[in-house]
Short mmCIF file of C-alpha atoms and ligand atoms in Angstrom, two decimals:
data_model
loop_
_atom_site.label_atom_id
_atom_site.label_comp_id
_atom_site.label_asym_id
_atom_site.label_seq_id
_atom_site.Cartn_x
_atom_site.Cartn_y
_atom_site.Cartn_z
CA UNK A 30 0.02 -0.01 0.02
CA UNK A 31 1.33 3.45 -0.80
CA UNK A 32 1.62 5.86 2.16
CA UNK A 33 -1.59 7.48 3.12
CA UNK A 34 -2.21 11.20 3.82
CA UNK A 35 -1.86 11.89 7.52
CA UNK A 36 -5.24 13.78 7.35
CA UNK A 37 -7.00 10.44 6.81
CA UNK A 38 -5.32 8.79 9.80
CA UNK A 39 -6.14 11.73 12.06
CA UNK A 40 -9.74 12.14 10.78
CA UNK A 41 -10.38 8.47 11.43
CA UNK A 42 -8.82 8.82 14.91
CA UNK A 43 -11.25 11.76 15.57
CA UNK A 44 -14.18 9.55 14.54
CA UNK A 45 -12.93 6.70 16.73
CA UNK A 46 -11.89 8.97 19.69
CA UNK A 47 -8.37 7.63 19.93
CA UNK A 48 -4.82 8.97 19.49
CA UNK A 49 -2.11 7.96 17.10
CA UNK A 50 1.57 7.95 17.99
CA UNK A 51 3.92 9.80 15.69
CA UNK A 52 7.38 8.33 16.17
CA UNK A 53 10.58 10.02 15.06
CA UNK A 54 13.07 7.95 13.07
CA UNK A 55 16.64 8.18 11.83
CA UNK A 56 17.63 4.64 11.04
CA UNK A 57 16.52 1.19 9.96
CA UNK A 58 16.15 -0.41 13.36
CA UNK A 59 13.77 2.32 14.54
CA UNK A 60 11.61 2.02 11.40
CA UNK A 61 11.55 -1.81 11.67
CA UNK A 62 10.59 -1.70 15.34
CA UNK A 63 7.78 0.80 14.81
CA UNK A 64 6.43 -1.12 11.81
CA UNK A 65 6.41 -4.45 13.71
CA UNK A 66 4.59 -2.80 16.58
CA UNK A 67 1.97 -1.45 14.10
CA UNK A 68 1.60 -4.80 12.46
CA UNK A 69 1.33 -6.78 15.73
CA UNK A 70 -1.25 -4.36 17.19
CA UNK A 71 -3.04 -3.70 13.88
CA UNK A 72 -2.53 0.03 14.29
CA UNK A 73 -2.25 2.86 11.84
CA UNK A 74 0.98 4.72 12.34
CA UNK A 75 2.73 8.08 11.71
CA UNK A 76 6.43 8.00 11.12
CA UNK A 77 8.14 11.34 11.25
CA UNK A 78 11.56 12.71 10.37
CA UNK A 79 13.01 15.95 11.62
CA UNK A 80 15.42 18.19 9.59
CA UNK A 81 18.20 16.55 11.47
CA UNK A 82 16.96 13.14 10.41
CA UNK A 83 16.88 14.24 6.82
CA UNK A 84 20.47 15.37 7.08
CA UNK A 85 21.57 12.25 9.02
CA UNK A 86 20.06 9.92 6.31
CA UNK A 87 21.16 12.12 3.45
CA UNK A 88 17.43 12.02 2.33
CA UNK A 89 17.73 9.14 -0.01
CA UNK A 90 18.28 6.45 2.72
CA UNK A 91 15.26 7.62 4.59
CA UNK A 92 13.11 7.55 1.52
CA UNK A 93 14.25 4.08 0.56
CA UNK A 94 13.74 2.74 4.09
CA UNK A 95 10.20 4.09 4.07
CA UNK A 96 9.54 2.52 0.74
CA UNK A 97 10.72 -0.76 2.26
CA UNK A 98 8.47 -0.26 5.30
CA UNK A 99 5.42 0.22 3.12
CA UNK A 100 6.30 -2.66 0.89
CA UNK A 101 6.96 -4.97 3.87
CA UNK A 102 3.65 -3.93 5.54
CA UNK A 103 1.19 -3.64 2.69
CA UNK A 104 -1.88 -3.63 5.00
CA UNK A 105 -0.78 -1.02 7.48
CA UNK A 106 -1.85 2.67 7.05
CA UNK A 107 1.39 4.63 7.27
CA UNK A 108 1.77 8.40 7.01
CA UNK A 109 5.28 9.85 6.51
CA UNK A 110 5.54 13.27 8.17
CA UNK A 111 8.08 16.06 8.28
CA UNK A 112 8.58 17.13 11.90
CA UNK A 113 9.29 20.77 12.65
CA UNK A 114 9.92 22.08 9.20
CA UNK A 115 11.15 25.64 9.68
CA UNK A 116 11.05 27.11 6.23
CA UNK A 117 9.21 26.59 2.93
CA UNK A 118 12.29 25.08 1.29
CA UNK A 119 12.34 22.09 3.63
CA UNK A 120 8.58 21.68 3.14
CA UNK A 121 9.12 21.45 -0.60
CA UNK A 122 11.96 19.12 -0.19
CA UNK A 123 9.86 16.74 1.96
CA UNK A 124 7.03 16.78 -0.50
CA UNK A 125 9.40 16.00 -3.35
CA UNK A 126 10.76 13.09 -1.31
CA UNK A 127 7.24 11.55 -1.01
CA UNK A 128 6.18 12.70 2.43
CA UNK A 129 2.38 12.67 2.84
CA UNK A 130 2.39 15.22 5.54
CA UNK A 131 4.56 18.12 6.61
CA UNK A 132 4.81 20.48 9.63
CA UNK A 133 5.68 24.05 9.38
CA UNK A 134 6.72 25.26 12.84
CA UNK A 135 6.04 28.97 12.52
CA UNK A 136 5.88 29.51 16.28
CA UNK A 137 9.48 30.65 16.46
CA UNK A 138 11.58 33.05 14.40
CA UNK A 139 14.33 31.95 12.13
CA UNK A 140 16.74 32.05 15.15
CA UNK A 141 14.70 29.23 16.64
CA UNK A 142 14.35 31.08 19.94
CA UNK A 143 12.27 34.18 19.64
CA UNK A 144 8.51 33.58 19.52
CA UNK A 145 7.17 34.71 16.12
CA UNK A 146 4.30 37.18 16.01
CA UNK A 147 0.83 35.71 15.32
CA UNK A 148 0.73 37.44 12.00
CA UNK A 149 4.17 36.18 11.04
CA UNK A 150 3.20 32.61 11.99
CA UNK A 151 -0.02 32.93 9.98
CA UNK A 152 1.97 34.15 6.94
CA UNK A 153 4.58 31.35 6.83
CA UNK A 154 2.00 28.67 7.68
CA UNK A 155 -0.38 29.92 5.01
CA UNK A 156 2.51 29.73 2.56
CA UNK A 157 3.22 26.13 3.55
CA UNK A 158 -0.50 25.22 3.15
CA UNK A 159 -0.39 26.69 -0.35
CA UNK A 160 2.58 24.43 -1.22
CA UNK A 161 1.26 21.26 0.47
CA UNK A 162 -2.46 21.14 -0.39
CA UNK A 163 -2.11 21.18 -4.20
CA UNK A 164 -0.17 17.87 -3.73
CA UNK A 165 -2.76 16.40 -1.38
CA UNK A 166 -0.16 16.60 1.44
CA UNK A 167 -1.43 17.21 5.00
CA UNK A 168 -0.23 20.37 6.80
CA UNK A 169 0.49 20.67 10.51
CA UNK A 170 1.13 24.13 12.09
CA UNK A 171 2.10 25.11 15.57
CA UNK A 172 0.76 27.96 17.76
CA UNK A 173 2.36 28.72 21.12
CA UNK A 174 5.83 27.57 22.13
CA UNK A 175 6.98 24.44 23.88
CA UNK A 176 9.18 24.70 26.88
CA UNK A 177 12.04 22.64 25.60
CA UNK A 178 14.47 22.12 22.86
CA UNK A 179 13.49 22.39 19.23
CA UNK A 180 16.44 21.41 17.02
CA UNK A 181 18.87 22.05 19.88
CA UNK A 182 17.72 25.58 20.67
CA UNK A 183 15.38 26.62 23.40
CA UNK A 184 12.44 28.98 23.12
CA UNK A 185 13.25 31.95 25.30
CA UNK A 186 9.67 32.10 26.55
CA UNK A 187 6.97 29.46 26.90
CA UNK A 188 3.64 30.57 25.56
CA UNK A 189 0.66 28.34 25.99
CA UNK A 190 -1.86 28.25 23.10
CA UNK A 191 -4.82 30.59 23.51
CA UNK A 192 -8.03 28.90 22.35
CA UNK A 193 -9.43 32.04 20.74
CA UNK A 194 -6.19 32.60 18.80
CA UNK A 195 -6.17 28.93 17.77
CA UNK A 196 -9.62 29.28 16.15
CA UNK A 197 -8.41 32.44 14.24
CA UNK A 198 -5.13 30.70 13.26
CA UNK A 199 -6.95 27.70 11.78
CA UNK A 200 -9.43 29.99 9.90
CA UNK A 201 -6.65 32.18 8.48
CA UNK A 202 -4.22 29.34 7.48
CA UNK A 203 -6.35 26.33 6.57
CA UNK A 204 -4.08 23.87 8.49
CA UNK A 205 -5.25 20.28 8.88
CA UNK A 206 -3.50 19.71 12.23
CA UNK A 207 -2.34 22.07 14.97
CA UNK A 208 0.33 21.51 17.50
CA UNK A 209 -0.80 23.11 20.77
CA UNK A 210 1.43 24.25 23.56
CA UNK A 211 -0.01 22.96 26.84
CA UNK A 212 3.04 22.80 29.05
CA UNK A 213 5.05 19.91 27.58
CA UNK A 214 8.61 20.29 26.17
CA UNK A 215 10.95 18.21 24.13
CA UNK A 216 13.66 15.95 25.62
CA UNK A 217 14.20 13.97 28.78
CA UNK A 218 14.06 16.76 31.31
CA UNK A 219 10.53 18.07 30.97
CA UNK A 220 9.55 18.69 34.60
CA UNK A 221 11.08 18.93 38.06
CA UNK A 222 7.87 17.79 39.83
CA UNK A 223 4.85 15.84 38.55
CA UNK A 224 3.42 17.94 35.81
CA UNK A 225 0.06 19.69 35.45
CA UNK A 226 -0.71 20.12 31.79
CA UNK A 227 -3.14 22.74 30.44
CA UNK A 228 -5.51 19.96 29.22
CA UNK A 229 -8.51 22.32 29.61
CA UNK A 230 -7.10 24.27 26.67
CA UNK A 231 -7.25 21.15 24.54
CA UNK A 232 -10.90 20.72 25.44
CA UNK A 233 -11.69 24.27 24.57
CA UNK A 234 -9.83 24.38 21.29
CA UNK A 235 -11.37 21.02 20.27
CA UNK A 236 -14.78 22.52 21.03
CA UNK A 237 -14.16 25.78 19.18
CA UNK A 238 -12.26 24.31 16.18
CA UNK A 239 -13.60 20.76 15.77
CA UNK A 240 -12.26 20.33 12.21
CA UNK A 241 -8.61 20.70 13.06
CA UNK A 242 -6.75 17.72 14.48
CA UNK A 243 -4.81 18.57 17.67
CA UNK A 244 -1.24 17.48 18.14
CA UNK A 245 0.75 17.09 21.35
CA UNK A 246 4.49 17.50 20.99
CA UNK A 247 7.01 16.65 23.73
CA UNK A 248 4.92 13.57 24.65
CA UNK A 249 7.63 11.12 25.82
CA UNK A 250 6.93 9.61 29.16
CA UNK A 251 10.58 8.95 30.00
CA UNK A 252 9.96 5.54 31.59
CA UNK A 253 11.76 5.50 34.93
CA UNK A 254 12.81 1.90 34.56
CA UNK A 255 14.73 2.74 31.35
CA UNK A 256 16.30 5.81 32.93
CA UNK A 257 17.35 3.61 35.84
CA UNK A 258 18.96 1.17 33.42
CA UNK A 259 20.88 3.96 31.67
CA UNK A 260 22.12 5.26 35.04
CA UNK A 261 22.95 1.74 36.31
CA UNK A 262 25.22 1.03 33.37
CA UNK A 263 27.26 4.22 33.40
CA UNK A 264 24.87 6.77 31.89
CA UNK A 265 24.07 10.11 33.46
CA UNK A 266 20.45 11.09 33.27
CA UNK A 267 19.75 12.55 36.69
CA UNK A 268 16.15 13.75 37.36
CA UNK A 269 14.88 12.84 33.86
CA UNK A 270 11.13 13.13 33.86
CA UNK A 271 8.39 12.92 31.20
CA UNK A 272 4.66 13.14 30.68
CA UNK A 273 2.78 10.42 32.45
CA UNK A 274 0.84 8.23 30.00
CA UNK A 275 -2.29 8.86 31.98
CA UNK A 276 -1.96 12.60 31.24
CA UNK A 277 -1.65 11.83 27.55
CA UNK A 278 -4.75 9.64 27.73
CA UNK A 279 -6.61 12.54 29.39
CA UNK A 280 -5.47 14.73 26.47
CA UNK A 281 -6.85 12.13 23.99
CA UNK A 282 -10.17 12.16 25.78
CA UNK A 283 -10.25 15.94 25.31
CA UNK A 284 -9.33 15.84 21.57
CA UNK A 285 -5.60 15.19 21.08
CA UNK A 286 -5.21 12.92 18.01
CA UNK A 287 -1.44 12.96 17.24
CA UNK A 288 1.10 12.29 19.89
CA UNK A 289 4.81 13.00 19.15
CA UNK A 290 7.40 10.64 20.63
CA UNK A 291 11.15 10.63 20.07
CA UNK A 292 12.89 10.72 23.42
CA UNK A 293 11.39 7.51 24.76
CA UNK A 294 12.74 5.42 21.92
CA UNK A 295 16.16 7.10 22.26
CA UNK A 296 16.33 6.20 25.92
CA UNK A 297 15.19 2.60 25.16
CA UNK A 298 18.03 2.30 22.62
CA UNK A 299 20.58 3.83 24.96
CA UNK A 300 19.64 1.74 27.99
CA UNK A 301 19.92 -1.42 25.88
CA UNK A 302 23.31 -0.62 24.38
CA UNK A 303 24.71 0.43 27.76
CA UNK A 304 23.57 -2.80 29.39
CA UNK A 305 24.99 -4.99 26.69
CA UNK A 306 28.34 -3.23 26.64
CA UNK A 307 28.72 -3.61 30.35
CA UNK A 308 27.32 -7.12 30.70
CA UNK A 309 28.86 -8.56 27.52
CA UNK A 310 32.05 -6.62 26.97
CA UNK A 311 33.19 -9.17 24.32
CA UNK A 312 30.37 -8.21 21.91
CA UNK A 313 31.61 -6.42 18.84
CA UNK A 314 29.11 -7.47 16.17
CA UNK A 315 26.66 -4.47 15.87
CA UNK A 316 23.82 -6.85 15.18
CA UNK A 317 24.25 -8.18 18.74
CA UNK A 318 23.35 -4.85 20.23
CA UNK A 319 21.28 -3.19 17.49
CA UNK A 320 18.96 -6.21 17.36
CA UNK A 321 18.13 -5.87 21.08
CA UNK A 322 17.76 -2.11 20.54
CA UNK A 323 15.15 -2.85 17.93
CA UNK A 324 13.32 -5.10 20.48
CA UNK A 325 13.48 -2.46 23.15
CA UNK A 326 12.00 0.19 20.83
CA UNK A 327 9.34 -2.26 19.72
CA UNK A 328 8.28 -2.67 23.38
CA UNK A 329 7.92 1.07 23.97
CA UNK A 330 6.06 1.72 20.72
CA UNK A 331 3.70 -1.17 21.16
CA UNK A 332 2.78 -0.09 24.65
CA UNK A 333 2.01 3.44 23.35
CA UNK A 334 -0.14 2.15 20.53
CA UNK A 335 -2.14 0.16 23.06
CA UNK A 336 -2.34 3.01 25.59
CA UNK A 337 -3.36 5.60 22.99
CA UNK A 338 -6.09 3.35 21.65
CA UNK A 339 -4.91 3.16 17.99
CA UNK A 340 -4.23 -0.60 18.33
CA UNK A 341 -6.89 -2.59 16.47
CA UNK A 342 -8.06 0.32 14.30
CA UNK A 343 -5.97 -0.20 11.17
CA UNK A 344 -8.71 -2.01 9.30
CA UNK A 345 -11.53 0.27 10.20
CA UNK A 346 -11.25 2.09 6.85
CA UNK A 347 -10.00 1.82 3.28
CA UNK A 348 -6.88 3.86 2.37
CA UNK A 349 -7.14 7.03 0.40
CA UNK A 350 -4.41 8.58 -1.76
CA UNK A 351 -2.85 12.02 -2.12
CA UNK A 352 -4.98 12.48 -5.26
CA UNK A 353 -8.12 12.04 -3.14
CA UNK A 354 -7.05 14.70 -0.60
CA UNK A 355 -5.89 16.87 -3.54
CA UNK A 356 -9.46 16.86 -4.93
CA UNK A 357 -10.90 17.50 -1.46
CA UNK A 358 -8.71 20.60 -0.93
CA UNK A 359 -9.59 21.88 -4.46
CA UNK A 360 -13.27 21.64 -3.66
CA UNK A 361 -12.73 23.55 -0.42
CA UNK A 362 -11.17 26.53 -2.16
O1 LIG B 417 11.40 17.89 17.85
C1 LIG B 417 12.32 17.22 18.21
C2 LIG B 417 12.57 15.83 17.81
O2 LIG B 417 12.81 15.06 18.96
C3 LIG B 417 13.57 15.71 16.74
O3 LIG B 417 14.85 15.85 17.26
O4 LIG B 417 16.02 17.43 15.72
O5 LIG B 417 17.28 15.87 17.27
O6 LIG B 417 16.14 14.97 15.24
P1 LIG B 417 16.17 16.03 16.37
P1 LIG B 418 9.82 14.02 23.00
O1 LIG B 418 11.12 14.67 23.12
O2 LIG B 418 9.00 14.23 24.24
O3 LIG B 418 9.86 12.64 22.55
O4 LIG B 418 8.98 14.83 21.87
C1 LIG B 418 9.17 14.61 20.54
C2 LIG B 418 8.56 15.62 19.62
O5 LIG B 418 7.68 16.39 20.05
C3 LIG B 418 8.94 15.60 18.25
O6 LIG B 418 8.37 16.59 17.52
ZN1 LIG B 419 8.09 18.44 18.52
#
């Protein structure tokens, strides 16, 4: 099956009242682990690549790996999404590569730190919509800033998404999906104490803008058993803390449909490699540690697909193509 537009996966999740994990990838083991979890749980899936991932894979390797993922899993609905695109050039590049969804993160200025004005965000996001929609490609925007690191820089101020602004933003840009800032941040050090997220904002935005699909970035839960394993085997991740899965489930009940996860699979990989290197110092064949890394990522991803409720929903609907969404967008003009 060819990759499907992310819009379809999220619209179906809205109908079914569940969330879909969007997992970041950079290499083959991650892609294989995520695809096996999707297959075993019969879940639709979103695979996403950051600008860093595009650089790391030199574009072509990522594209070929995703072709392999689709060919190897013909029944699974897969969307391939650009995570945190920061200008129109990278949006075009991803579309040329065959991505079925792109994000333009217009929440911060080009320096990646200063919050962009509402008008500036509308302008760049609208430009991205005008590039993506004629190809049938889904567009995710972002309003408000996350507390953490976006491409290794930190927003200088955290701004939670205002529901009334979100409605206006959606109206003025035509985005399909909107990343909302509700107090999460990227990375492994999200909170110092158990977090309170602004879930009420999700409920309000969902009520006021029911046609846009809401996205939660910075959604890794930073499993404490994995952090303990990293630390036990020589790592240093003191006070790492993430978003409890129960808080994400509450977000899903209020209207979150896409849940971004990167850090959790990174920690799973690191914990596994550290353990093997310490416990089996004679190992030097990369398959002997990258195979277990794949298993560890599989475990995390499978658990999230079950917790977010996407498990079991892959066969609820027939796939559509980018041509179908292209026609839909044309009609809406
Ligand atoms: O948004 C952040 C993601 O975790 C991607 O991270 O830019 O290091 O690939 P990266
Ligand atoms: P985490 O760092 O919490 O995994 O968030 C990833 C993310 O939001 C990617 O866009
Ligand atoms: Zn993000």
